[in-house]
Amino acid sequence: MTDGRCAALAEPAPARPLRKDAARNRELLVQAAREVFAERGLEASLDDVAHRAGLGIGTAYRHFPNKYELAKAIFAQAIDEIIALAERAAAMDDPWDGIVSFLEGTAEAQTADRGLREVLLGVHDDELVTRVNDRLSAPLRDLVRRAKRSGSLRKDAEATDLGLAVMMLCMVADITGDVAPQLWRRYLPMLLDGLRPGGKKLPVPPIGEDDLRAAMTSHKQRLLRVGQHRPE
Protein backbone atom coordinates (compact mmCIF):
# COMPACT_ATOMS: atom_id res chain seq x y z
CA MET A 1 0.00 0.00 0.00
CA THR A 2 1.46 3.39 -0.98
CA ASP A 3 1.90 6.30 1.38
CA GLY A 4 -0.67 8.22 -0.64
CA ARG A 5 -3.28 5.50 -0.14
CA CYS A 6 -2.45 5.33 3.59
CA ALA A 7 -2.88 9.08 3.91
CA ALA A 8 -6.17 8.96 2.07
CA LEU A 9 -7.47 6.24 4.37
CA ALA A 10 -6.31 8.16 7.44
CA GLU A 11 -8.23 11.31 6.53
CA PRO A 12 -11.64 11.48 8.24
CA ALA A 13 -14.62 11.47 5.93
CA PRO A 14 -16.34 14.84 5.69
CA ALA A 15 -19.38 15.15 7.95
CA ARG A 16 -22.58 14.51 6.07
CA PRO A 17 -25.17 17.27 6.28
CA LEU A 18 -28.23 16.37 8.29
CA ARG A 19 -31.32 15.32 6.37
CA LYS A 20 -34.08 17.90 6.41
CA ASP A 21 -36.16 15.97 8.94
CA ALA A 22 -33.13 15.36 11.18
CA ALA A 23 -32.11 19.03 11.00
CA ARG A 24 -35.68 20.01 11.86
CA ASN A 25 -35.72 17.66 14.87
CA ARG A 26 -32.41 19.03 16.10
CA GLU A 27 -33.70 22.59 15.89
CA LEU A 28 -36.90 21.56 17.70
CA LEU A 29 -34.81 20.08 20.51
CA VAL A 30 -32.62 23.18 20.85
CA GLN A 31 -35.65 25.48 20.92
CA ALA A 32 -37.49 23.25 23.40
CA ALA A 33 -34.38 23.11 25.59
CA ARG A 34 -34.16 26.89 25.71
CA GLU A 35 -37.78 27.01 26.87
CA VAL A 36 -37.46 24.20 29.42
CA PHE A 37 -34.10 25.38 30.79
CA ALA A 38 -35.46 28.94 31.01
CA GLU A 39 -38.20 27.67 33.30
CA ARG A 40 -36.30 25.07 35.34
CA GLY A 41 -32.60 25.57 34.67
CA LEU A 42 -30.26 22.66 33.99
CA GLU A 43 -32.11 20.57 36.56
CA ALA A 44 -34.49 19.66 33.72
CA SER A 45 -33.77 16.35 31.97
CA LEU A 46 -33.34 15.42 28.32
CA ASP A 47 -36.66 13.54 28.64
CA ASP A 48 -38.34 16.83 29.63
CA VAL A 49 -36.88 18.52 26.56
CA ALA A 50 -37.95 15.72 24.21
CA HIS A 51 -41.49 15.87 25.60
CA ARG A 52 -41.66 19.66 25.08
CA ALA A 53 -40.37 19.24 21.52
CA GLY A 54 -43.00 16.57 20.78
CA LEU A 55 -40.31 14.00 19.95
CA GLY A 56 -39.45 10.57 21.27
CA ILE A 57 -36.60 10.24 23.75
CA GLY A 58 -34.77 7.99 21.28
CA THR A 59 -34.75 10.81 18.74
CA ALA A 60 -33.38 13.19 21.38
CA TYR A 61 -30.53 10.82 22.28
CA ARG A 62 -29.61 10.34 18.64
CA HIS A 63 -28.88 14.06 18.44
CA PHE A 64 -27.55 14.68 21.95
CA PRO A 65 -26.12 11.93 24.21
CA ASN A 66 -26.99 13.97 27.31
CA LYS A 67 -28.42 17.32 28.35
CA TYR A 68 -24.96 18.87 28.70
CA GLU A 69 -24.23 18.32 25.01
CA LEU A 70 -27.56 19.98 24.31
CA ALA A 71 -26.52 22.83 26.60
CA LYS A 72 -23.39 23.31 24.46
CA ALA A 73 -25.60 23.80 21.39
CA ILE A 74 -27.60 26.42 23.30
CA PHE A 75 -24.35 28.04 24.48
CA ALA A 76 -23.16 28.45 20.87
CA GLN A 77 -26.53 29.87 19.79
CA ALA A 78 -26.75 32.26 22.75
CA ILE A 79 -23.20 33.51 22.24
CA ASP A 80 -23.99 34.29 18.60
CA GLU A 81 -26.82 36.51 19.87
CA ILE A 82 -24.54 38.29 22.38
CA ILE A 83 -21.90 38.87 19.71
CA ALA A 84 -24.58 40.30 17.43
CA LEU A 85 -25.56 42.69 20.25
CA ALA A 86 -21.93 43.80 20.62
CA GLU A 87 -21.56 44.34 16.87
CA ARG A 88 -24.76 46.39 16.69
CA ALA A 89 -23.65 48.43 19.71
CA ALA A 90 -20.23 49.10 18.14
CA ALA A 91 -21.93 50.30 14.94
CA MET A 92 -24.14 52.89 16.69
CA ASP A 93 -23.37 56.53 15.90
CA ASP A 94 -23.11 57.47 19.58
CA PRO A 95 -20.66 55.11 21.32
CA TRP A 96 -22.14 55.84 24.76
CA ASP A 97 -25.54 54.76 23.48
CA GLY A 98 -23.78 51.64 22.23
CA ILE A 99 -22.39 50.88 25.70
CA VAL A 100 -25.81 51.35 27.29
CA SER A 101 -27.43 49.20 24.61
CA PHE A 102 -24.91 46.38 25.05
CA LEU A 103 -25.10 46.28 28.85
CA GLU A 104 -28.87 46.51 28.91
CA GLY A 105 -29.42 44.02 26.09
CA THR A 106 -27.12 41.31 27.43
CA ALA A 107 -28.30 41.73 31.01
CA GLU A 108 -31.95 41.64 29.92
CA ALA A 109 -31.44 38.46 27.88
CA GLN A 110 -29.62 36.58 30.62
CA THR A 111 -31.62 37.75 33.62
CA ALA A 112 -34.92 36.85 31.94
CA ASP A 113 -33.72 33.31 31.27
CA ARG A 114 -32.50 31.17 34.16
CA GLY A 115 -31.43 28.39 31.85
CA LEU A 116 -29.35 30.71 29.68
CA ARG A 117 -27.51 32.02 32.75
CA GLU A 118 -26.77 28.48 33.91
CA VAL A 119 -25.65 27.43 30.43
CA LEU A 120 -23.33 30.41 30.00
CA LEU A 121 -21.82 29.87 33.45
CA GLY A 122 -21.82 26.08 33.46
CA VAL A 123 -20.75 25.08 29.95
CA HIS A 124 -17.05 25.03 29.19
CA ASP A 125 -15.34 24.08 25.95
CA ASP A 126 -11.84 25.53 25.54
CA GLU A 127 -11.95 25.74 21.74
CA LEU A 128 -15.43 27.25 21.64
CA VAL A 129 -14.68 29.76 24.41
CA THR A 130 -11.51 30.90 22.61
CA ARG A 131 -13.44 31.49 19.38
CA VAL A 132 -16.16 33.34 21.27
CA ASN A 133 -13.72 35.62 23.09
CA ASP A 134 -11.89 36.43 19.86
CA ARG A 135 -15.17 37.40 18.16
CA LEU A 136 -16.52 39.36 21.12
CA SER A 137 -13.35 41.23 22.04
CA ALA A 138 -13.00 43.13 18.76
CA PRO A 139 -16.36 45.01 18.78
CA LEU A 140 -16.09 45.74 22.51
CA ARG A 141 -12.57 47.13 22.17
CA ASP A 142 -13.76 49.29 19.26
CA LEU A 143 -16.75 50.50 21.28
CA VAL A 144 -14.57 51.42 24.26
CA ARG A 145 -12.00 53.17 22.04
CA ARG A 146 -14.67 55.28 20.32
CA ALA A 147 -16.38 56.15 23.62
CA LYS A 148 -13.09 57.33 25.14
CA ARG A 149 -12.37 59.40 22.05
CA SER A 150 -15.80 61.04 22.28
CA GLY A 151 -15.26 61.87 25.95
CA SER A 152 -18.26 59.86 27.13
CA LEU A 153 -16.28 57.06 28.83
CA ARG A 154 -13.67 57.41 31.55
CA LYS A 155 -10.11 57.03 30.27
CA ASP A 156 -9.20 54.15 32.58
CA ALA A 157 -12.13 51.92 31.52
CA GLU A 158 -11.46 48.85 29.37
CA ALA A 159 -13.48 46.29 27.41
CA THR A 160 -13.15 43.73 30.22
CA ASP A 161 -14.96 46.17 32.52
CA LEU A 162 -18.04 45.90 30.30
CA GLY A 163 -17.96 42.11 30.44
CA LEU A 164 -17.68 42.09 34.22
CA ALA A 165 -20.46 44.69 34.51
CA VAL A 166 -22.77 42.28 32.68
CA MET A 167 -21.77 39.50 35.11
CA MET A 168 -22.53 41.75 38.09
CA LEU A 169 -26.02 42.51 36.77
CA CYS A 170 -26.67 38.83 36.08
CA MET A 171 -25.57 37.89 39.59
CA VAL A 172 -28.12 40.34 41.00
CA ALA A 173 -30.81 38.65 38.91
CA ASP A 174 -29.61 35.17 39.86
CA ILE A 175 -29.88 35.93 43.57
CA THR A 176 -33.08 38.01 43.59
CA GLY A 177 -34.84 36.80 40.44
CA ASP A 178 -37.58 34.83 42.22
CA VAL A 179 -38.67 37.78 44.36
CA ALA A 180 -37.56 40.87 42.39
CA PRO A 181 -36.79 39.90 38.78
CA GLN A 182 -36.26 43.50 37.62
CA LEU A 183 -33.96 44.57 40.46
CA TRP A 184 -30.92 44.54 38.15
CA ARG A 185 -32.34 47.66 36.49
CA ARG A 186 -31.72 49.55 39.76
CA TYR A 187 -28.01 48.81 39.53
CA LEU A 188 -27.48 49.41 35.81
CA PRO A 189 -27.59 53.25 36.22
CA MET A 190 -25.13 52.97 39.12
CA LEU A 191 -22.70 51.04 36.92
CA LEU A 192 -23.20 53.46 34.04
CA ASP A 193 -22.54 56.45 36.30
CA GLY A 194 -19.30 54.77 37.37
CA LEU A 195 -18.21 54.45 33.73
CA ARG A 196 -18.66 58.17 33.06
CA PRO A 197 -15.63 60.52 33.18
CA GLY A 198 -15.00 62.59 36.29
CA GLY A 199 -15.20 59.91 38.96
CA LYS A 200 -12.57 59.08 41.54
CA LYS A 201 -9.41 57.35 40.41
CA LEU A 202 -9.89 53.60 40.48
CA PRO A 203 -7.72 51.91 43.13
CA VAL A 204 -6.67 48.89 41.02
CA PRO A 205 -6.04 48.41 37.27
CA PRO A 206 -8.48 46.48 35.05
CA ILE A 207 -8.07 42.77 34.53
CA GLY A 208 -6.51 41.82 31.20
CA GLU A 209 -8.39 39.77 28.62
CA ASP A 210 -6.17 36.70 29.06
CA ASP A 211 -6.46 36.82 32.84
CA LEU A 212 -10.24 37.22 32.62
CA ARG A 213 -10.47 34.19 30.34
CA ALA A 214 -8.37 32.17 32.79
CA ALA A 215 -10.51 33.32 35.72
CA MET A 216 -13.74 32.40 33.94
CA THR A 217 -12.34 28.97 33.02
CA SER A 218 -11.35 28.31 36.63
CA HIS A 219 -14.75 29.50 37.88
CA LYS A 220 -16.65 27.23 35.49
CA GLN A 221 -14.50 24.26 36.42
CA ARG A 222 -15.27 24.86 40.11
CA LEU A 223 -18.98 25.02 39.33
CA LEU A 224 -18.78 21.76 37.40
CA ARG A 225 -16.93 20.02 40.25
CA VAL A 226 -19.53 21.20 42.75
CA GLY A 227 -22.31 19.94 40.49
CA GLN A 228 -20.67 16.55 40.09
CA HIS A 229 -20.38 16.08 43.86
CA ARG A 230 -23.85 17.36 44.68
CA PRO A 231 -26.01 14.70 46.39
CA GLU A 232 -28.80 13.28 44.22
CSV table of C-alpha atoms in Angstrom, one decimal, residues 88-186:
chain,number,residue,atom,x,y,z
A,88,ARG,CA,-24.8,46.4,16.7
A,89,ALA,CA,-23.6,48.4,19.7
A,90,ALA,CA,-20.2,49.1,18.1
A,91,ALA,CA,-21.9,50.3,14.9
A,92,MET,CA,-24.1,52.9,16.7
A,93,ASP,CA,-23.4,56.5,15.9
A,94,ASP,CA,-23.1,57.5,19.6
A,95,PRO,CA,-20.7,55.1,21.3
A,96,TRP,CA,-22.1,55.8,24.8
A,97,ASP,CA,-25.5,54.8,23.5
A,98,GLY,CA,-23.8,51.6,22.2
A,99,ILE,CA,-22.4,50.9,25.7
A,100,VAL,CA,-25.8,51.3,27.3
A,101,SER,CA,-27.4,49.2,24.6
A,102,PHE,CA,-24.9,46.4,25.1
A,103,LEU,CA,-25.1,46.3,28.8
A,104,GLU,CA,-28.9,46.5,28.9
A,105,GLY,CA,-29.4,44.0,26.1
A,106,THR,CA,-27.1,41.3,27.4
A,107,ALA,CA,-28.3,41.7,31.0
A,108,GLU,CA,-31.9,41.6,29.9
A,109,ALA,CA,-31.4,38.5,27.9
A,110,GLN,CA,-29.6,36.6,30.6
A,111,THR,CA,-31.6,37.7,33.6
A,112,ALA,CA,-34.9,36.8,31.9
A,113,ASP,CA,-33.7,33.3,31.3
A,114,ARG,CA,-32.5,31.2,34.2
A,115,GLY,CA,-31.4,28.4,31.8
A,116,LEU,CA,-29.3,30.7,29.7
A,117,ARG,CA,-27.5,32.0,32.7
A,118,GLU,CA,-26.8,28.5,33.9
A,119,VAL,CA,-25.7,27.4,30.4
A,120,LEU,CA,-23.3,30.4,30.0
A,121,LEU,CA,-21.8,29.9,33.5
A,122,GLY,CA,-21.8,26.1,33.5
A,123,VAL,CA,-20.7,25.1,29.9
A,124,HIS,CA,-17.1,25.0,29.2
A,125,ASP,CA,-15.3,24.1,25.9
A,126,ASP,CA,-11.8,25.5,25.5
A,127,GLU,CA,-11.9,25.7,21.7
A,128,LEU,CA,-15.4,27.3,21.6
A,129,VAL,CA,-14.7,29.8,24.4
A,130,THR,CA,-11.5,30.9,22.6
A,131,ARG,CA,-13.4,31.5,19.4
A,132,VAL,CA,-16.2,33.3,21.3
A,133,ASN,CA,-13.7,35.6,23.1
A,134,ASP,CA,-11.9,36.4,19.9
A,135,ARG,CA,-15.2,37.4,18.2
A,136,LEU,CA,-16.5,39.4,21.1
A,137,SER,CA,-13.3,41.2,22.0
A,138,ALA,CA,-13.0,43.1,18.8
A,139,PRO,CA,-16.4,45.0,18.8
A,140,LEU,CA,-16.1,45.7,22.5
A,141,ARG,CA,-12.6,47.1,22.2
A,142,ASP,CA,-13.8,49.3,19.3
A,143,LEU,CA,-16.7,50.5,21.3
A,144,VAL,CA,-14.6,51.4,24.3
A,145,ARG,CA,-12.0,53.2,22.0
A,146,ARG,CA,-14.7,55.3,20.3
A,147,ALA,CA,-16.4,56.2,23.6
A,148,LYS,CA,-13.1,57.3,25.1
A,149,ARG,CA,-12.4,59.4,22.1
A,150,SER,CA,-15.8,61.0,22.3
A,151,GLY,CA,-15.3,61.9,25.9
A,152,SER,CA,-18.3,59.9,27.1
A,153,LEU,CA,-16.3,57.1,28.8
A,154,ARG,CA,-13.7,57.4,31.6
A,155,LYS,CA,-10.1,57.0,30.3
A,156,ASP,CA,-9.2,54.1,32.6
A,157,ALA,CA,-12.1,51.9,31.5
A,158,GLU,CA,-11.5,48.9,29.4
A,159,ALA,CA,-13.5,46.3,27.4
A,160,THR,CA,-13.2,43.7,30.2
A,161,ASP,CA,-15.0,46.2,32.5
A,162,LEU,CA,-18.0,45.9,30.3
A,163,GLY,CA,-18.0,42.1,30.4
A,164,LEU,CA,-17.7,42.1,34.2
A,165,ALA,CA,-20.5,44.7,34.5
A,166,VAL,CA,-22.8,42.3,32.7
A,167,MET,CA,-21.8,39.5,35.1
A,168,MET,CA,-22.5,41.8,38.1
A,169,LEU,CA,-26.0,42.5,36.8
A,170,CYS,CA,-26.7,38.8,36.1
A,171,MET,CA,-25.6,37.9,39.6
A,172,VAL,CA,-28.1,40.3,41.0
A,173,ALA,CA,-30.8,38.6,38.9
A,174,ASP,CA,-29.6,35.2,39.9
A,175,ILE,CA,-29.9,35.9,43.6
A,176,THR,CA,-33.1,38.0,43.6
A,177,GLY,CA,-34.8,36.8,40.4
A,178,ASP,CA,-37.6,34.8,42.2
A,179,VAL,CA,-38.7,37.8,44.4
A,180,ALA,CA,-37.6,40.9,42.4
A,181,PRO,CA,-36.8,39.9,38.8
A,182,GLN,CA,-36.3,43.5,37.6
A,183,LEU,CA,-34.0,44.6,40.5
A,184,TRP,CA,-30.9,44.5,38.2
A,185,ARG,CA,-32.3,47.7,36.5
A,186,ARG,CA,-31.7,49.5,39.8
